[in-house]
N, CA, C and O atoms as CSV, one atom per row, in Angstrom:
chain,resi,resn,atom,element,x,y,z
A,1,UNK,N,N,-20.785,-1.437,9.829
A,1,UNK,CA,C,-20.154,-2.539,10.190
A,1,UNK,C,C,-18.875,-3.310,9.553
A,1,UNK,O,O,-18.730,-3.667,8.384
A,2,UNK,N,N,-17.987,-3.466,10.651
A,2,UNK,CA,C,-16.953,-3.883,10.072
A,2,UNK,C,C,-16.840,-5.476,9.979
A,2,UNK,O,O,-16.972,-5.837,11.148
A,3,UNK,N,N,-16.647,-6.707,9.119
A,3,UNK,CA,C,-16.356,-7.855,9.578
A,3,UNK,C,C,-14.932,-8.297,8.965
A,3,UNK,O,O,-14.704,-8.436,7.764
A,4,UNK,N,N,-13.889,-8.517,10.168
A,4,UNK,CA,C,-13.006,-9.800,9.460
A,4,UNK,C,C,-13.747,-11.056,9.993
A,4,UNK,O,O,-14.609,-11.197,10.860
A,5,UNK,N,N,-13.107,-11.912,9.173
A,5,UNK,CA,C,-13.695,-13.363,9.012
A,5,UNK,C,C,-11.793,-13.475,8.959
A,5,UNK,O,O,-10.991,-12.687,8.458
A,6,UNK,N,N,-11.538,-14.898,9.759
A,6,UNK,CA,C,-10.423,-15.832,9.498
A,6,UNK,C,C,-10.573,-16.497,8.683
A,6,UNK,O,O,-11.375,-16.169,7.808
A,7,UNK,N,N,-9.758,-17.934,8.582
A,7,UNK,CA,C,-9.580,-18.535,7.585
A,7,UNK,C,C,-7.922,-19.077,7.997
A,7,UNK,O,O,-7.088,-18.354,8.543
A,8,UNK,N,N,-7.619,-21.052,7.433
A,8,UNK,CA,C,-7.068,-20.989,7.450
A,8,UNK,C,C,-6.151,-22.065,9.303
A,8,UNK,O,O,-4.993,-22.481,9.344
A,9,UNK,N,N,-6.879,-22.142,10.104
A,9,UNK,CA,C,-6.670,-22.896,10.725
A,9,UNK,C,C,-7.051,-23.911,10.638
A,9,UNK,O,O,-8.013,-24.150,9.907
A,10,UNK,N,N,-6.106,-25.360,11.725
A,10,UNK,CA,C,-6.056,-26.941,11.253
A,10,UNK,C,C,-5.275,-27.913,11.972
A,10,UNK,O,O,-4.390,-27.636,12.782
A,11,UNK,N,N,-5.624,-28.996,11.656
A,11,UNK,CA,C,-4.872,-30.031,13.226
A,11,UNK,C,C,-3.638,-30.282,12.524
A,11,UNK,O,O,-3.673,-31.087,11.594
A,12,UNK,N,N,-2.307,-29.588,12.895
A,12,UNK,CA,C,-0.852,-30.175,12.337
A,12,UNK,C,C,0.011,-30.703,12.991
A,12,UNK,O,O,-0.214,-30.848,14.193
A,13,UNK,N,N,1.255,-31.158,12.447
A,13,UNK,CA,C,1.878,-31.983,13.600
A,13,UNK,C,C,2.536,-31.094,14.102
A,13,UNK,O,O,2.126,-29.961,13.849
A,14,UNK,N,N,3.726,-31.200,14.948
A,14,UNK,CA,C,4.688,-30.189,15.197
A,14,UNK,C,C,5.714,-30.784,14.464
A,14,UNK,O,O,6.138,-31.918,14.242
A,15,UNK,N,N,6.155,-28.775,13.945
A,15,UNK,CA,C,6.983,-28.591,12.913
A,15,UNK,C,C,6.438,-28.524,11.842
A,15,UNK,O,O,7.098,-28.474,10.804
A,16,UNK,N,N,5.043,-28.506,11.856
A,16,UNK,CA,C,4.164,-28.218,10.095
A,16,UNK,C,C,4.231,-26.469,10.323
A,16,UNK,O,O,4.672,-25.611,11.087
A,17,UNK,N,N,3.254,-26.697,8.748
A,17,UNK,CA,C,3.413,-24.788,8.157
A,17,UNK,C,C,1.872,-25.022,8.727
A,17,UNK,O,O,1.663,-26.215,8.949
A,18,UNK,N,N,0.654,-24.084,9.036
A,18,UNK,CA,C,-0.443,-23.434,8.398
A,18,UNK,C,C,0.065,-21.728,8.246
A,18,UNK,O,O,0.989,-21.142,8.808
A,19,UNK,N,N,-1.055,-21.184,7.147
A,19,UNK,CA,C,-1.101,-19.918,7.159
A,19,UNK,C,C,-2.723,-19.476,7.036
A,19,UNK,O,O,-3.452,-19.764,6.087
A,20,UNK,N,N,-3.182,-18.552,8.468
A,20,UNK,CA,C,-3.349,-18.273,8.144
A,20,UNK,C,C,-4.208,-17.062,6.992
A,20,UNK,O,O,-3.695,-16.929,5.881
A,21,UNK,N,N,-5.333,-16.332,7.284
A,21,UNK,CA,C,-6.198,-15.270,6.105
A,21,UNK,C,C,-6.954,-14.871,6.808
A,21,UNK,O,O,-7.812,-15.594,7.313
A,22,UNK,N,N,-6.809,-13.099,7.135
A,22,UNK,CA,C,-7.897,-12.473,7.453
A,22,UNK,C,C,-8.514,-12.004,6.785
A,22,UNK,O,O,-7.874,-11.021,6.411
A,23,UNK,N,N,-9.801,-12.024,6.116
A,23,UNK,CA,C,-10.352,-11.113,5.112
A,23,UNK,C,C,-11.484,-9.418,5.829
A,23,UNK,O,O,-11.673,-9.699,7.013
A,24,UNK,N,N,-11.876,-8.611,5.664
A,24,UNK,CA,C,-12.393,-7.666,5.857
A,24,UNK,C,C,-12.764,-7.552,4.717
A,24,UNK,O,O,-12.454,-7.902,3.579
A,25,UNK,N,N,-14.256,-6.403,5.797
A,25,UNK,CA,C,-15.038,-6.345,4.736
A,25,UNK,C,C,-14.683,-4.553,4.632
A,25,UNK,O,O,-15.345,-3.525,4.772
A,26,UNK,N,N,-14.184,-4.673,4.519
A,26,UNK,CA,C,-13.424,-2.723,4.197
A,26,UNK,C,C,-11.874,-2.668,4.034
A,26,UNK,O,O,-11.264,-3.304,4.894
A,27,UNK,N,N,-11.231,-2.122,3.233
A,27,UNK,CA,C,-9.777,-1.826,2.983
A,27,UNK,C,C,-9.225,-2.221,4.061
A,27,UNK,O,O,-10.023,-1.811,4.904
A,28,UNK,N,N,-8.366,-2.763,4.641
A,28,UNK,CA,C,-7.234,-3.194,5.522
A,28,UNK,C,C,-6.090,-1.493,5.731
A,28,UNK,O,O,-5.088,-1.258,6.406
A,29,UNK,N,N,-6.905,-0.667,4.782
A,29,UNK,CA,C,-5.718,0.364,4.887
A,29,UNK,C,C,-6.491,1.549,5.516
A,29,UNK,O,O,-6.084,2.690,5.299
A,30,UNK,N,N,-7.380,1.378,6.141
A,30,UNK,CA,C,-8.471,2.192,6.403
A,30,UNK,C,C,-8.467,1.181,8.153
A,30,UNK,O,O,-9.385,0.884,8.918
A,31,UNK,N,N,-7.219,0.967,8.183
A,31,UNK,CA,C,-7.012,0.266,10.113
A,31,UNK,C,C,-5.622,1.365,10.201
A,31,UNK,O,O,-4.958,1.900,9.313
A,32,UNK,N,N,-5.541,1.414,11.707
A,32,UNK,CA,C,-4.662,2.146,12.104
A,32,UNK,C,C,-3.161,0.799,12.389
A,32,UNK,O,O,-1.939,0.908,12.289
A,33,UNK,N,N,-3.738,0.063,12.625
A,33,UNK,CA,C,-2.934,-1.400,13.761
A,33,UNK,C,C,-3.526,-2.612,12.717
A,33,UNK,O,O,-4.538,-2.451,12.035
A,34,UNK,N,N,-2.945,-3.491,12.718
A,34,UNK,CA,C,-3.574,-4.786,12.205
A,34,UNK,C,C,-2.940,-5.689,12.935
A,34,UNK,O,O,-1.783,-5.484,13.302
A,35,UNK,N,N,-3.767,-7.084,13.321
A,35,UNK,CA,C,-2.902,-7.736,14.289
A,35,UNK,C,C,-3.386,-9.008,14.383
A,35,UNK,O,O,-4.588,-9.248,14.496
A,36,UNK,N,N,-2.211,-10.153,14.330
A,36,UNK,CA,C,-2.923,-11.901,15.117
A,36,UNK,C,C,-3.025,-11.373,16.780
A,36,UNK,O,O,-2.444,-10.484,17.402
A,37,UNK,N,N,-4.170,-12.494,17.188
A,37,UNK,CA,C,-3.895,-12.514,19.193
A,37,UNK,C,C,-3.835,-13.919,18.768
A,37,UNK,O,O,-3.831,-14.255,17.583
A,38,UNK,N,N,-3.769,-15.055,20.154
A,38,UNK,CA,C,-4.211,-15.556,20.150
A,38,UNK,C,C,-4.462,-16.092,21.669
A,38,UNK,O,O,-3.854,-15.784,22.695
A,39,UNK,N,N,-5.753,-17.160,21.453
A,39,UNK,CA,C,-6.044,-17.411,23.342
A,39,UNK,C,C,-6.406,-19.057,23.381
A,39,UNK,O,O,-7.114,-19.696,22.603
A,40,UNK,N,N,-5.801,-19.426,24.351
A,40,UNK,CA,C,-6.488,-21.039,25.206
A,40,UNK,C,C,-7.170,-20.457,25.913
A,40,UNK,O,O,-7.113,-19.302,26.333
A,41,UNK,N,N,-8.381,-21.867,26.196
A,41,UNK,CA,C,-9.418,-21.894,27.451
A,41,UNK,C,C,-8.359,-21.334,28.764
A,41,UNK,O,O,-7.180,-21.620,28.976
A,42,UNK,N,N,-9.392,-20.341,29.601
A,42,UNK,CA,C,-9.053,-20.231,30.914
A,42,UNK,C,C,-8.194,-18.739,30.880
A,42,UNK,O,O,-8.489,-17.943,31.772
A,43,UNK,N,N,-7.095,-18.313,29.839
A,43,UNK,CA,C,-6.186,-16.948,29.729
A,43,UNK,C,C,-7.265,-16.255,28.804
A,43,UNK,O,O,-8.367,-16.611,28.387
A,44,UNK,N,N,-6.194,-14.681,28.599
A,44,UNK,CA,C,-6.185,-13.954,28.373
A,44,UNK,C,C,-6.399,-14.346,26.624
A,44,UNK,O,O,-6.495,-15.456,26.100
A,45,UNK,N,N,-6.434,-12.689,25.867
A,45,UNK,CA,C,-6.394,-13.171,24.926
A,45,UNK,C,C,-4.670,-12.510,24.325
A,45,UNK,O,O,-4.695,-11.279,24.322
A,46,UNK,N,N,-3.294,-13.087,23.856
A,46,UNK,CA,C,-2.212,-12.324,23.854
A,46,UNK,C,C,-2.186,-11.860,22.418
A,46,UNK,O,O,-2.972,-12.171,21.522
A,47,UNK,N,N,-1.441,-11.290,22.378
A,47,UNK,CA,C,-1.281,-10.300,20.897
A,47,UNK,C,C,0.292,-11.885,20.483
A,47,UNK,O,O,1.225,-12.322,21.157
A,48,UNK,N,N,-0.072,-12.095,19.526
A,48,UNK,CA,C,1.262,-12.506,18.111
A,48,UNK,C,C,1.689,-11.997,17.614
A,48,UNK,O,O,2.917,-12.084,17.623
A,49,UNK,N,N,0.987,-10.972,16.701
A,49,UNK,CA,C,2.040,-10.579,15.491
A,49,UNK,C,C,1.002,-8.799,15.040
A,49,UNK,O,O,-0.202,-9.032,14.929
A,50,UNK,N,N,1.253,-7.779,14.888
A,50,UNK,CA,C,0.711,-6.765,14.506
A,50,UNK,C,C,1.419,-6.300,13.795
A,50,UNK,O,O,2.623,-6.549,13.871
A,51,UNK,N,N,0.729,-5.178,12.542
A,51,UNK,CA,C,1.397,-4.111,11.844
A,51,UNK,C,C,1.390,-3.080,11.627
A,51,UNK,O,O,0.992,-2.619,10.557
A,52,UNK,N,N,1.931,-2.257,12.797
A,52,UNK,CA,C,1.631,-0.892,13.702
A,52,UNK,C,C,2.761,-0.041,12.713
A,52,UNK,O,O,3.965,-0.246,12.871
A,53,UNK,N,N,2.149,1.149,11.451
A,53,UNK,CA,C,2.589,2.191,10.772
A,53,UNK,C,C,3.856,1.661,9.284
A,53,UNK,O,O,4.746,2.259,8.680
A,54,UNK,N,N,3.093,-0.172,9.201
A,54,UNK,CA,C,4.117,-0.717,8.341
A,54,UNK,C,C,4.803,-1.215,8.746
A,54,UNK,O,O,5.482,-1.752,7.871
A,55,UNK,N,N,5.334,-1.559,10.270
A,55,UNK,CA,C,6.453,-2.023,11.051
A,55,UNK,C,C,5.862,-3.027,11.413
A,55,UNK,O,O,4.695,-2.991,11.804
A,56,UNK,N,N,6.816,-4.474,11.320
A,56,UNK,CA,C,5.663,-5.870,12.173
A,56,UNK,C,C,6.360,-5.993,13.465
A,56,UNK,O,O,7.516,-5.638,13.692
A,57,UNK,N,N,5.570,-6.510,14.247
A,57,UNK,CA,C,6.282,-6.205,15.776
A,57,UNK,C,C,5.464,-7.602,16.076
A,57,UNK,O,O,4.285,-7.938,15.960
A,58,UNK,N,N,6.883,-8.367,16.597
A,58,UNK,CA,C,6.186,-10.455,16.842
A,58,UNK,C,C,6.073,-10.094,18.196
A,58,UNK,O,O,6.392,-8.956,18.541
A,59,UNK,N,N,5.396,-11.443,19.518
A,59,UNK,CA,C,5.541,-11.994,20.351
A,59,UNK,C,C,7.397,-12.789,20.210
A,59,UNK,O,O,7.775,-13.714,19.491
A,60,UNK,N,N,8.154,-11.975,21.183
A,60,UNK,CA,C,9.411,-12.789,21.939
A,60,UNK,C,C,9.399,-14.454,20.786
A,60,UNK,O,O,9.936,-14.816,19.739
A,61,UNK,N,N,8.223,-15.151,22.030
A,61,UNK,CA,C,7.302,-16.255,21.689
A,61,UNK,C,C,7.297,-16.960,20.138
A,61,UNK,O,O,7.012,-18.155,20.067
A,62,UNK,N,N,7.552,-16.354,19.149
A,62,UNK,CA,C,6.505,-16.409,17.340
A,62,UNK,C,C,7.825,-15.825,17.233
A,62,UNK,O,O,8.263,-16.953,17.463
A,63,UNK,N,N,8.712,-15.235,17.121
A,63,UNK,CA,C,9.631,-14.085,16.956
A,63,UNK,C,C,10.440,-15.267,16.020
A,63,UNK,O,O,10.503,-16.342,16.616
A,64,UNK,N,N,11.065,-15.268,14.675
A,64,UNK,CA,C,11.519,-15.682,13.773
A,64,UNK,C,C,10.996,-17.255,13.256
A,64,UNK,O,O,11.714,-18.004,12.593
A,65,UNK,N,N,9.909,-17.514,13.604
A,65,UNK,CA,C,8.836,-18.979,13.053
A,65,UNK,C,C,7.928,-18.154,12.803
A,65,UNK,O,O,8.267,-17.913,11.645
A,66,UNK,N,N,6.665,-17.261,13.035
A,66,UNK,CA,C,5.735,-16.415,12.385
A,66,UNK,C,C,6.256,-14.727,11.571
A,66,UNK,O,O,6.996,-13.758,11.736
A,67,UNK,N,N,5.243,-15.306,10.651
A,67,UNK,CA,C,5.636,-13.706,9.743
A,67,UNK,C,C,4.298,-13.493,9.154
A,67,UNK,O,O,3.716,-14.185,8.318
A,68,UNK,N,N,3.854,-12.230,9.838
A,68,UNK,CA,C,2.408,-11.543,9.584
A,68,UNK,C,C,2.970,-10.207,8.192
A,68,UNK,O,O,3.877,-9.431,7.892
A,69,UNK,N,N,1.986,-10.592,7.872
A,69,UNK,CA,C,2.193,-9.528,6.302
A,69,UNK,C,C,0.700,-9.028,5.752
A,69,UNK,O,O,-0.353,-9.527,6.150
A,70,UNK,N,N,0.774,-8.140,4.938
A,70,UNK,CA,C,-0.601,-8.269,4.550
A,70,UNK,C,C,-0.822,-7.651,2.442
A,70,UNK,O,O,-0.315,-6.715,1.823
A,71,UNK,N,N,-1.614,-8.548,2.102
A,71,UNK,CA,C,-1.932,-8.778,0.680
A,71,UNK,C,C,-2.862,-7.377,0.733
A,71,UNK,O,O,-3.579,-6.983,1.654
A,72,UNK,N,N,-2.584,-6.726,-0.653
A,72,UNK,CA,C,-3.084,-5.583,-0.628
A,72,UNK,C,C,-3.866,-5.929,-2.082
A,72,UNK,O,O,-4.945,-5.339,-2.135
A,73,UNK,N,N,-3.676,-6.468,-2.868
A,73,UNK,CA,C,-4.281,-7.172,-3.747
A,73,UNK,C,C,-5.605,-7.509,-3.718
A,73,UNK,O,O,-6.568,-6.999,-4.291
A,74,UNK,N,N,-5.476,-8.916,-2.590
A,74,UNK,CA,C,-7.056,-9.580,-1.753
A,74,UNK,C,C,-7.374,-9.088,-0.726
A,74,UNK,O,O,-8.347,-9.469,-0.076
A,75,UNK,N,N,-6.383,-7.872,-0.295
A,75,UNK,CA,C,-7.436,-7.210,1.365
A,75,UNK,C,C,-6.957,-7.970,2.661
A,75,UNK,O,O,-7.540,-7.926,3.744
A,76,UNK,N,N,-5.837,-8.655,2.392
A,76,UNK,CA,C,-6.173,-9.962,3.565
A,76,UNK,C,C,-5.020,-9.237,4.174
A,76,UNK,O,O,-4.204,-8.459,3.680
A,77,UNK,N,N,-5.233,-9.886,5.850
A,77,UNK,CA,C,-3.699,-9.574,6.213
A,77,UNK,C,C,-3.290,-11.240,6.916
A,77,UNK,O,O,-3.853,-11.749,7.885
A,78,UNK,N,N,-2.426,-11.702,6.290
A,78,UNK,CA,C,-2.092,-12.946,6.735
A,78,UNK,C,C,-1.160,-12.934,8.077
A,78,UNK,O,O,-0.704,-12.071,8.827
A,79,UNK,N,N,-1.119,-14.524,7.962
A,79,UNK,CA,C,0.363,-15.152,9.524
A,79,UNK,C,C,0.694,-16.538,8.946
A,79,UNK,O,O,-0.028,-17.493,9.236
A,80,UNK,N,N,1.374,-16.632,8.430
A,80,UNK,CA,C,2.772,-17.489,8.137
A,80,UNK,C,C,2.893,-17.745,9.149
A,80,UNK,O,O,3.125,-16.955,10.065
A,81,UNK,N,N,2.675,-19.737,9.276
A,81,UNK,CA,C,3.538,-19.759,11.037
A,81,UNK,C,C,4.250,-21.124,10.587
A,81,UNK,O,O,3.624,-22.086,10.141
A,82,UNK,N,N,5.571,-21.086,10.754
A,82,UNK,CA,C,6.345,-22.570,10.683
A,82,UNK,C,C,7.117,-23.077,12.061
A,82,UNK,O,O,7.391,-22.471,13.096
A,83,UNK,N,N,7.345,-24.409,11.648
A,83,UNK,CA,C,7.652,-25.001,12.864
A,83,UNK,C,C,6.886,-24.671,14.019
A,83,UNK,O,O,7.362,-24.006,14.939
A,84,UNK,N,N,5.207,-25.299,14.008
A,84,UNK,CA,C,4.520,-25.031,14.835
A,84,UNK,C,C,5.033,-26.105,16.388
A,84,UNK,O,O,5.678,-27.144,16.250
A,85,UNK,N,N,4.714,-25.727,17.355
A,85,UNK,CA,C,5.257,-26.555,18.814
A,85,UNK,C,C,3.053,-26.759,19.282
A,85,UNK,O,O,2.032,-26.194,18.891
A,86,UNK,N,N,3.365,-27.829,20.227
A,86,UNK,CA,C,1.955,-28.124,20.565
A,86,UNK,C,C,1.296,-27.348,21.572
A,86,UNK,O,O,0.199,-27.616,22.062
A,87,UNK,N,N,2.324,-25.970,21.968
A,87,UNK,CA,C,2.148,-25.050,22.986
A,87,UNK,C,C,1.750,-23.606,21.675
A,87,UNK,O,O,2.127,-22.474,21.979
A,88,UNK,N,N,1.218,-23.759,20.705
A,88,UNK,CA,C,0.881,-23.431,19.516
A,88,UNK,C,C,-0.553,-23.320,19.836
A,88,UNK,O,O,-1.243,-22.355,19.510
A,89,UNK,N,N,-1.104,-24.674,20.693
A,89,UNK,CA,C,-2.210,-24.854,19.851
A,89,UNK,C,C,-3.310,-23.655,20.513
A,89,UNK,O,O,-3.899,-24.424,21.272
A,90,UNK,N,N,-3.838,-22.604,20.694
A,90,UNK,CA,C,-5.276,-21.706,20.382
A,90,UNK,C,C,-5.761,-21.585,19.481
A,90,UNK,O,O,-5.474,-22.117,18.408
A,91,UNK,N,N,-6.857,-20.642,19.784
A,91,UNK,CA,C,-8.231,-20.215,19.221
A,91,UNK,C,C,-7.064,-18.916,18.605
A,91,UNK,O,O,-6.157,-18.666,19.400
A,92,UNK,N,N,-7.051,-17.944,16.995
A,92,UNK,CA,C,-6.081,-17.063,16.819
A,92,UNK,C,C,-7.132,-16.253,15.916
A,92,UNK,O,O,-7.826,-16.499,14.929
A,93,UNK,N,N,-6.909,-15.239,16.700
A,93,UNK,CA,C,-8.297,-13.844,16.139
A,93,UNK,C,C,-7.700,-13.715,15.205
A,93,UNK,O,O,-6.768,-14.491,14.992
A,94,UNK,N,N,-8.048,-12.564,14.188
A,94,UNK,CA,C,-7.641,-11.465,13.368
A,94,UNK,C,C,-8.015,-10.220,14.794
A,94,UNK,O,O,-8.577,-10.380,15.877
A,95,UNK,N,N,-7.144,-8.528,13.871
A,95,UNK,CA,C,-7.818,-7.577,15.275
A,95,UNK,C,C,-7.107,-6.325,14.375
A,95,UNK,O,O,-6.039,-6.329,13.763
A,96,UNK,N,N,-8.038,-5.338,14.524
A,96,UNK,CA,C,-8.495,-4.102,13.543
A,96,UNK,C,C,-8.536,-2.726,13.788
A,96,UNK,O,O,-9.652,-2.232,13.630
A,97,UNK,N,N,-7.679,-1.994,14.116
A,97,UNK,CA,C,-8.135,-0.597,15.000
A,97,UNK,C,C,-7.732,0.449,13.957
A,97,UNK,O,O,-7.000,0.728,13.007
A,98,UNK,N,N,-8.476,0.746,14.584
A,98,UNK,CA,C,-8.861,2.131,14.295
A,98,UNK,C,C,-9.266,3.712,15.076
A,98,UNK,O,O,-10.373,4.151,15.389
A,99,UNK,N,N,-7.767,4.381,15.245
A,99,UNK,CA,C,-8.045,5.692,15.468
A,99,UNK,C,C,-8.184,6.869,15.115
A,99,UNK,O,O,-7.409,7.633,14.539
A,100,UNK,N,N,-10.268,7.125,15.863
A,100,UNK,CA,C,-10.461,8.296,15.401
A,100,UNK,C,C,-9.921,9.530,16.284
A,100,UNK,O,O,-10.585,9.831,17.276
A,101,UNK,N,N,-9.426,9.842,16.156
A,101,UNK,CA,C,-8.783,11.325,16.431
A,101,UNK,C,C,-9.554,12.990,16.729
A,101,UNK,O,O,-9.579,13.927,17.527
A,102,UNK,N,N,-10.006,12.589,15.674
A,102,UNK,CA,C,-10.699,13.890,16.193
A,102,UNK,C,C,-12.332,13.222,17.114
A,102,UNK,O,O,-13.093,13.997,17.693
A,103,UNK,N,N,-12.492,12.171,17.069
A,103,UNK,CA,C,-13.543,12.038,18.214
A,103,UNK,C,C,-12.580,11.214,19.731
A,103,UNK,O,O,-12.874,10.850,20.870
A,104,UNK,N,N,-11.772,11.230,19.160
A,104,UNK,CA,C,-10.720,10.494,20.665
A,104,UNK,C,C,-11.086,9.217,21.052
A,104,UNK,O,O,-10.825,8.500,22.018
A,105,UNK,N,N,-11.405,9.170,20.575
A,105,UNK,CA,C,-12.375,7.262,20.313
A,105,UNK,C,C,-11.496,6.251,19.537
A,105,UNK,O,O,-11.280,6.551,18.362
A,106,UNK,N,N,-10.770,4.710,20.162
A,106,UNK,CA,C,-10.834,3.566,19.441
A,106,UNK,C,C,-11.113,2.441,19.135
A,106,UNK,O,O,-10.914,1.510,19.916
A,107,UNK,N,N,-11.649,2.268,17.900
A,107,UNK,CA,C,-12.368,0.962,18.147
A,107,UNK,C,C,-11.449,-0.406,18.051
A,107,UNK,O,O,-10.245,-0.543,17.836
A,108,UNK,N,N,-12.044,-0.947,18.192
A,108,UNK,CA,C,-11.403,-2.661,18.562
A,108,UNK,C,C,-12.608,-3.330,17.506
A,108,UNK,O,O,-13.827,-3.162,17.542
A,109,UNK,N,N,-11.679,-4.247,16.446
A,109,UNK,CA,C,-12.880,-4.873,15.504
A,109,UNK,C,C,-11.898,-6.325,15.772
A,109,UNK,O,O,-10.669,-6.251,15.777
A,110,UNK,N,N,-12.604,-7.572,15.980
A,110,UNK,CA,C,-12.222,-9.164,16.476
A,110,UNK,C,C,-13.224,-9.786,15.010
A,110,UNK,O,O,-14.179,-9.178,14.528
A,111,UNK,N,N,-12.750,-10.960,14.585
A,111,UNK,CA,C,-12.624,-12.106,13.987
A,111,UNK,C,C,-13.687,-12.698,14.689
A,111,UNK,O,O,-14.285,-12.168,15.626
A,112,UNK,N,N,-13.937,-13.946,14.155
A,112,UNK,CA,C,-14.597,-15.037,14.977
A,112,UNK,C,C,-13.692,-15.891,15.911
A,112,UNK,O,O,-14.123,-16.456,16.917
A,113,UNK,N,N,-12.049,-15.949,15.376
A,113,UNK,CA,C,-11.928,-16.635,15.457
A,113,UNK,C,C,-11.131,-17.982,14.868
A,113,UNK,O,O,-11.896,-18.372,13.986
A,114,UNK,N,N,-9.768,-19.070,14.906
A,114,UNK,CA,C,-9.848,-19.604,13.816
A,114,UNK,C,C,-9.139,-20.555,14.914
A,114,UNK,O,O,-8.575,-19.992,15.853
A,115,UNK,N,N,-9.136,-21.920,14.849
A,115,UNK,CA,C,-9.052,-22.942,15.390
A,115,UNK,C,C,-7.834,-23.770,15.392
A,115,UNK,O,O,-7.972,-24.900,14.925
A,116,UNK,N,N,-6.208,-23.299,15.995
A,116,UNK,CA,C,-5.243,-24.491,15.671
A,116,UNK,C,C,-4.853,-25.510,16.076
A,116,UNK,O,O,-5.791,-26.236,15.749
A,117,UNK,N,N,-4.295,-26.009,16.460
A,117,UNK,CA,C,-4.121,-27.475,17.255
A,117,UNK,C,C,-3.196,-27.726,16.580
A,117,UNK,O,O,-3.290,-27.458,15.382
A,118,UNK,N,N,-1.507,-28.554,17.283
A,118,UNK,CA,C,-1.143,-28.605,16.579
A,118,UNK,C,C,-0.431,-30.286,17.777
A,118,UNK,O,O,0.110,-30.116,18.869
A,119,UNK,N,N,-0.650,-31.578,17.184
A,119,UNK,CA,C,-0.352,-32.442,18.007
A,119,UNK,C,C,0.958,-33.024,17.768
A,119,UNK,O,O,1.391,-32.954,16.618
A,120,UNK,N,N,1.684,-33.608,18.696
A,120,UNK,CA,C,2.950,-33.382,19.165
A,120,UNK,C,C,3.584,-35.069,18.890
A,120,UNK,O,O,4.747,-35.347,19.183
């Protein structure tokens, strides 16, 4: 059973920074895609940033302010969030995907989420 655990959320003023971290119970090298999503009440969970085949991909609203990275030594996937805005307030979820081509299935794993609140 794969477990993802997020940390680093909190309350911060607009313009501030946070660093979110996601730890996994297995090596992140075992996943095809790793990333971060966020969700606000009543809305769907939206992709923020992901690493696919070594390349970082960002949602347009966060490009230039968010940086996703993988720390191989710590086995974490981190999200550095700078220049925070009130509209960044959300629960942030870590996501990891394994594609089993042999069985033709895709396995999605999620953390429990960490709250980020940005005050104006």
